[in-house]
CSV table of C-alpha atoms in Angstrom, one decimal:
chain,number,residue,atom,x,y,z
N,1360,MET,CA,115.4,231.3,157.9
N,1361,LYS,CA,118.0,232.9,155.7
N,1362,THR,CA,121.4,231.3,155.4
N,1363,LYS,CA,124.3,233.2,157.1
N,1364,ILE,CA,127.3,233.6,154.9
N,1365,ILE,CA,130.6,235.5,155.2
N,1366,VAL,CA,131.6,237.7,152.2
N,1367,ILE,CA,135.1,239.0,151.8
N,1368,VAL,CA,135.6,241.6,149.1
N,1369,GLY,CA,138.1,244.3,148.3
N,1370,PRO,CA,140.6,245.3,145.6
N,1371,THR,CA,143.1,242.9,144.0
N,1372,ALA,CA,146.2,242.0,146.0
N,1373,VAL,CA,144.7,243.2,149.3
N,1374,GLY,CA,144.7,239.8,151.0
N,1375,LYS,CA,141.2,238.4,150.5
N,1376,THR,CA,142.4,234.8,149.8
N,1377,ALA,CA,144.5,234.6,152.9
N,1378,LEU,CA,141.8,235.9,155.1
N,1379,ALA,CA,139.1,233.6,153.6
N,1380,ILE,CA,141.3,230.6,154.3
N,1381,GLU,CA,141.9,231.7,157.9
N,1382,VAL,CA,138.1,232.3,158.4
N,1383,ALA,CA,137.4,228.9,156.9
N,1384,LYS,CA,139.8,227.1,159.2
N,1385,ARG,CA,138.5,229.0,162.3
N,1386,PHE,CA,134.8,228.5,161.6
N,1387,ASN,CA,134.6,225.2,159.8
N,1388,GLY,CA,134.0,226.8,156.4
N,1389,GLU,CA,134.6,226.4,152.7
N,1390,VAL,CA,135.5,229.1,150.2
N,1391,VAL,CA,133.4,230.1,147.1
N,1392,SER,CA,135.4,232.1,144.7
N,1393,GLY,CA,133.8,235.4,143.6
N,1394,ASP,CA,136.2,236.1,140.8
N,1395,SER,CA,135.2,236.1,137.2
N,1396,GLN,CA,138.6,234.9,135.9
N,1397,GLN,CA,139.5,232.1,138.4
N,1398,VAL,CA,136.8,229.9,136.8
N,1399,TYR,CA,139.2,229.2,133.8
N,1400,ARG,CA,141.3,226.1,133.8
N,1401,GLY,CA,145.0,226.7,132.9
N,1402,LEU,CA,144.9,230.4,133.9
N,1403,ASP,CA,146.4,230.1,137.4
N,1404,ILE,CA,149.1,232.7,137.7
N,1405,GLY,CA,147.5,235.7,136.1
N,1406,THR,CA,144.3,235.2,138.0
N,1407,ALA,CA,146.0,234.8,141.4
N,1408,LYS,CA,144.2,231.6,142.2
N,1409,ALA,CA,144.7,230.1,145.6
N,1410,SER,CA,147.7,227.8,145.4
N,1411,PRO,CA,147.3,224.0,145.3
N,1412,GLU,CA,148.4,223.8,148.9
N,1413,GLU,CA,145.8,226.4,149.9
N,1414,GLN,CA,143.1,224.6,148.1
N,1415,ALA,CA,144.1,221.4,149.7
N,1416,ALA,CA,143.9,223.0,153.2
N,1417,VAL,CA,140.4,224.4,152.6
N,1418,PRO,CA,137.9,223.3,150.0
N,1419,HIS,CA,137.3,225.9,147.3
N,1420,HIS,CA,134.4,226.2,144.9
N,1421,LEU,CA,134.0,227.8,141.4
N,1422,ILE,CA,137.6,227.6,140.6
N,1423,ASP,CA,138.6,225.7,137.4
N,1424,VAL,CA,135.0,225.2,136.3
N,1425,ARG,CA,135.3,226.4,132.7
N,1426,GLU,CA,137.6,225.9,129.7
N,1427,VAL,CA,139.3,229.0,128.4
N,1428,THR,CA,137.2,228.7,125.2
N,1429,GLU,CA,133.9,229.0,127.2
N,1430,SER,CA,132.1,232.2,128.3
N,1431,TYR,CA,131.1,233.0,131.9
N,1432,SER,CA,128.7,235.5,133.1
N,1433,ALA,CA,127.1,236.9,136.3
N,1434,PHE,CA,124.1,234.7,135.5
N,1435,ASP,CA,126.3,231.6,135.5
N,1436,PHE,CA,128.0,232.8,138.8
N,1437,VAL,CA,124.8,233.3,140.6
N,1438,SER,CA,123.3,230.0,139.6
N,1439,GLU,CA,126.5,228.0,140.5
N,1440,ALA,CA,127.3,230.0,143.7
N,1441,LYS,CA,123.8,229.2,145.0
N,1442,MET,CA,124.3,225.5,144.4
N,1443,ALA,CA,127.7,225.7,146.1
N,1444,ILE,CA,126.3,227.5,149.1
N,1445,GLU,CA,123.4,225.1,149.5
N,1446,ASP,CA,125.8,222.2,149.3
N,1447,ILE,CA,128.2,223.7,151.9
N,1448,HIS,CA,125.3,224.6,154.2
N,1449,SER,CA,123.7,221.1,153.9
N,1450,ARG,CA,126.9,219.6,155.4
N,1451,GLY,CA,126.8,221.9,158.4
N,1452,LYS,CA,129.6,224.2,157.2
N,1453,LEU,CA,130.0,227.9,156.6
N,1454,ALA,CA,130.1,229.4,153.1
N,1455,ILE,CA,132.7,232.1,152.6
N,1456,ILE,CA,132.4,234.1,149.4
N,1457,ALA,CA,135.7,235.7,148.6
N,1458,GLY,CA,136.5,237.8,145.5
N,1459,GLY,CA,136.7,241.1,143.8
N,1460,THR,CA,134.1,240.9,141.0
N,1461,GLY,CA,131.5,243.3,142.4
N,1462,LEU,CA,128.8,242.7,139.8
N,1463,TYR,CA,128.8,239.0,140.5
N,1464,ILE,CA,128.7,239.3,144.3
N,1465,GLN,CA,126.1,242.1,144.3
N,1466,SER,CA,123.9,240.1,142.0
N,1467,LEU,CA,124.1,237.1,144.3
N,1468,LEU,CA,123.5,239.0,147.5
N,1469,GLU,CA,120.8,241.5,146.6
N,1470,GLY,CA,118.1,239.1,145.6
N,1471,TYR,CA,118.2,239.4,141.8
N,1472,HIS,CA,120.1,237.8,139.0
N,1473,LEU,CA,120.9,238.9,135.5
N,1474,GLY,CA,118.5,237.6,132.9
N,1475,GLY,CA,120.1,235.4,130.3
N,1476,GLU,CA,119.1,237.8,127.5
N,1477,THR,CA,120.7,240.9,129.1
N,1478,PRO,CA,124.5,241.1,128.5
N,1479,HIS,CA,126.1,242.1,131.8
N,1480,GLU,CA,128.3,244.6,130.0
N,1481,GLU,CA,125.2,246.6,129.3
N,1482,ILE,CA,124.3,246.6,132.9
N,1483,LEU,CA,127.8,247.7,133.9
N,1484,ALA,CA,127.6,250.5,131.4
N,1485,TYR,CA,124.2,251.6,132.7
N,1486,ARG,CA,125.5,251.5,136.4
N,1487,ALA,CA,128.5,253.6,135.4
N,1488,SER,CA,126.2,256.2,133.8
N,1489,LEU,CA,124.4,256.6,137.1
N,1490,GLU,CA,127.6,256.9,139.2
N,1491,PRO,CA,128.1,260.7,138.6
N,1492,PHE,CA,124.6,261.6,139.9
N,1493,SER,CA,124.2,263.0,143.4
N,1494,ASP,CA,121.8,261.4,145.8
N,1495,GLU,CA,119.3,264.2,145.1
N,1496,GLU,CA,119.6,263.7,141.4
N,1497,LEU,CA,119.1,259.9,141.8
N,1498,ALA,CA,116.0,260.6,143.9
N,1499,HIS,CA,114.6,262.8,141.1
N,1500,LEU,CA,115.2,260.1,138.6
N,1501,VAL,CA,113.4,257.6,140.8
N,1502,GLU,CA,110.5,260.0,141.2
N,1503,GLN,CA,110.4,260.5,137.4
N,1504,ALA,CA,110.3,256.8,136.8
N,1505,GLY,CA,107.3,256.4,139.2
N,1506,LEU,CA,109.2,254.2,141.6
N,1507,GLU,CA,108.8,253.9,145.3
N,1508,ILE,CA,111.7,253.1,147.5
N,1509,PRO,CA,111.2,252.6,151.3
N,1510,GLN,CA,114.1,254.0,153.3
N,1511,PHE,CA,115.7,255.7,150.3
N,1512,ASN,CA,119.5,255.3,149.9
N,1513,ARG,CA,121.9,255.5,147.0
N,1514,ARG,CA,122.3,251.7,146.6
N,1515,ARG,CA,118.6,251.0,146.5
N,1516,ALA,CA,117.9,253.9,144.1
N,1517,MET,CA,120.5,252.6,141.6
N,1518,ARG,CA,119.1,249.1,141.9
N,1519,ALA,CA,115.5,250.2,141.4
N,1520,LEU,CA,116.5,252.2,138.3
N,1521,GLU,CA,118.4,249.3,136.9
N,1522,ILE,CA,115.5,246.9,137.3
N,1523,ALA,CA,113.1,249.5,135.7
N,1524,HIS,CA,115.5,250.2,132.8
N,1525,PHE,CA,116.1,246.5,131.9
N,1526,GLY,CA,112.6,245.2,132.6
N,1527,GLN,CA,112.6,241.5,132.5
N,1528,GLY,CA,116.3,241.4,132.1
N,1529,LEU,CA,116.6,241.7,135.8
N,1530,GLU,CA,114.5,239.4,138.0
N,1531,ASN,CA,113.8,240.8,141.5
N,1532,GLN,CA,113.8,238.0,144.1
N,1533,GLU,CA,113.8,237.7,147.8
N,1534,THR,CA,117.4,237.3,148.9
N,1535,LEU,CA,118.3,233.9,150.3
N,1536,TYR,CA,121.1,235.0,152.5
N,1537,GLU,CA,122.1,237.0,155.6
N,1538,PRO,CA,125.6,238.2,154.7
N,1539,LEU,CA,128.3,239.7,156.8
N,1540,ILE,CA,130.3,241.7,154.2
N,1541,ILE,CA,133.9,242.5,155.0
N,1542,CYS,CA,135.8,244.8,152.7
N,1543,LEU,CA,139.5,244.9,153.0
N,1544,ASP,CA,141.4,248.0,152.1
N,1545,ASP,CA,144.8,249.5,152.6
N,1546,GLU,CA,146.5,252.9,152.4
N,1547,ARG,CA,146.7,253.7,148.7
N,1548,SER,CA,150.5,253.8,148.3
N,1549,GLN,CA,150.7,250.5,150.2
N,1550,LEU,CA,148.1,248.9,148.1
N,1551,TYR,CA,149.8,250.0,144.9
N,1552,GLU,CA,153.1,248.7,146.2
N,1553,ARG,CA,151.5,245.3,146.9
N,1554,ILE,CA,150.1,245.3,143.4
N,1555,ASN,CA,153.4,246.1,141.8
N,1556,ARG,CA,155.1,243.4,143.9
N,1557,ARG,CA,152.4,240.8,143.0
N,1558,VAL,CA,153.0,241.5,139.3
N,1559,ASP,CA,156.7,241.0,139.8
N,1560,LEU,CA,156.1,237.7,141.6
N,1561,MET,CA,153.7,236.6,138.8
N,1562,PHE,CA,156.5,237.0,136.2
N,1563,GLU,CA,158.8,235.0,138.4
N,1564,ALA,CA,156.2,232.3,138.7
N,1565,GLY,CA,155.8,232.0,134.9
N,1566,LEU,CA,153.1,234.5,133.9
N,1567,LEU,CA,154.8,235.1,130.6
N,1568,ASP,CA,154.5,231.5,129.5
N,1569,GLU,CA,150.9,231.3,130.6
N,1570,ALA,CA,150.0,234.5,128.7
N,1571,LYS,CA,151.9,233.4,125.6
N,1572,TRP,CA,150.0,230.1,125.5
N,1573,LEU,CA,146.7,232.1,125.6
N,1574,PHE,CA,148.0,234.5,123.0
N,1575,ASP,CA,149.1,231.6,120.6
N,1576,HIS,CA,146.0,229.5,120.9
N,1577,TYR,CA,143.0,231.6,122.1
N,1578,PRO,CA,143.7,235.3,121.7
N,1579,ASP,CA,140.1,236.3,121.1
N,1580,VAL,CA,138.2,234.4,123.8
N,1581,GLN,CA,136.6,236.1,126.8
N,1582,ALA,CA,139.3,234.8,129.1
N,1583,ALA,CA,142.0,236.6,127.1
N,1584,LYS,CA,140.4,240.0,127.8
N,1585,GLY,CA,141.1,239.7,131.6
N,1586,ILE,CA,143.7,241.9,133.3
N,1587,GLY,CA,146.9,240.0,133.5
N,1588,TYR,CA,146.9,238.7,130.0
N,1589,LYS,CA,145.8,241.3,127.4
N,1590,GLU,CA,148.4,243.8,128.6
N,1591,LEU,CA,151.1,241.4,127.5
N,1592,PHE,CA,149.8,240.8,124.0
N,1593,PRO,CA,151.5,243.9,122.6
N,1594,TYR,CA,154.8,242.5,123.7
N,1595,PHE,CA,154.1,239.2,121.9
N,1596,ARG,CA,153.2,241.2,118.8
N,1597,GLY,CA,156.5,243.1,119.0
N,1598,GLU,CA,154.8,246.4,119.7
N,1599,GLN,CA,156.3,246.9,123.2
N,1600,THR,CA,159.3,245.9,125.2
N,1601,LEU,CA,158.8,243.5,128.1
N,1602,GLU,CA,159.5,246.3,130.5
N,1603,GLU,CA,156.8,248.5,128.9
N,1604,ALA,CA,154.3,245.6,128.9
N,1605,SER,CA,155.0,244.9,132.6
N,1606,GLU,CA,154.5,248.5,133.5
N,1607,SER,CA,151.2,248.5,131.5
N,1608,LEU,CA,150.0,245.5,133.5
N,1609,LYS,CA,150.9,247.2,136.8
N,1610,GLN,CA,149.1,250.4,135.8
N,1611,ALA,CA,146.0,248.5,134.6
N,1612,THR,CA,145.9,246.5,137.8
N,1613,ARG,CA,146.2,249.7,139.9
N,1614,ARG,CA,143.3,251.3,138.0
N,1615,PHE,CA,141.3,248.1,138.4
N,1616,ALA,CA,141.8,248.2,142.2
N,1617,LYS,CA,140.5,251.7,142.3
N,1618,ARG,CA,137.4,250.8,140.3
N,1619,GLN,CA,136.8,247.8,142.7
N,1620,LEU,CA,137.0,250.1,145.7
N,1621,THR,CA,134.6,252.6,144.1
N,1622,TRP,CA,132.1,249.7,143.4
N,1623,PHE,CA,132.2,248.3,147.0
N,1624,ARG,CA,132.0,251.8,148.5
N,1625,ASN,CA,129.0,253.1,146.5
N,1626,ARG,CA,127.0,250.0,145.6
N,1627,MET,CA,127.2,247.6,148.5
N,1628,GLN,CA,126.8,247.9,152.3
N,1629,VAL,CA,130.2,246.8,153.5
N,1630,THR,CA,132.3,247.1,156.7
N,1631,PHE,CA,135.8,248.4,155.8
N,1632,TYR,CA,138.9,247.2,157.5
N,1633,GLN,CA,142.3,248.6,156.9
N,1634,ILE,CA,144.7,245.7,156.7
N,1635,GLY,CA,147.7,247.8,157.9
N,1636,GLU,CA,146.1,248.5,161.3
N,1637,PRO,CA,147.4,246.5,164.2
N,1638,GLY,CA,145.2,243.7,165.3
N,1639,VAL,CA,142.8,244.0,162.4
N,1640,GLN,CA,142.5,240.3,161.7
N,1641,ASP,CA,141.6,239.6,165.3
N,1642,ARG,CA,138.8,242.3,165.1
N,1643,ILE,CA,137.5,240.7,161.9
N,1644,LEU,CA,137.4,237.2,163.5
N,1645,SER,CA,135.6,238.6,166.6
N,1646,GLN,CA,133.0,240.3,164.4
N,1647,ILE,CA,132.4,237.1,162.5
N,1648,GLU,CA,132.1,235.1,165.8
N,1649,GLU,CA,129.5,237.6,167.1
N,1650,PHE,CA,127.6,237.5,163.8
N,1651,LEU,CA,127.4,233.7,163.8
N,1652,ASP,CA,126.4,233.5,167.4
N,1653,ASP,CA,123.7,236.1,167.1
């Protein structure tokens, strides 16, 4: 029998952490972070980690599991998330995956993981190259590759082409989980306003000091390439004013949110919820209750 899990995805600043904590409290759960940057110790503000109080209220996994000098990949995430879910399930609790790194979460849910010899940047680039194709064009590519897909749809076609393209770099496996995937969204102007406000709050909380520490000591590591840090490096080098760097960070974050939504819309089977609609949290909790009782 497959393990039921709840998956909460969506763009940055949409409210995934707050919902995950509420779900965990309501259904005796624990949260597994699905964020590629929250694994790093010392990078708390720019990665929007759950606060110490939130982490004390509900157990969180895959946060602060790497030094900033270490690398982290989708392969690492899948391996460690599987162990976390197994541990949570073995104690009779519900695993709640919450995060916005689509590649990581899709790799966990769809029954394959990225081989250690295949850089996930290459897979991201290949997936991006398939994005402009229509469904009919994807079907033609699948036919040309000699692939057979039962119940053809866009997501399955792209996955099959990826596996065929990378060969042993992607291992196709039977998925271990039965997920309920909830994708939070908001009206675009409201989402962008939330992002801008979050960046302002990050500065108030000490983001500049956190980013300066990274710039001074580890400017070339993988962690320094994440949104929230690299946009401030031109300021530290004297190439931009702080106001310019702040606006650059807001713009980069808004663009990132748009890419996240595109990923979840086109590559994963999710149920969208508009957080601005009245009673939306109650509807989400009701759906989760029905899913767990089924």
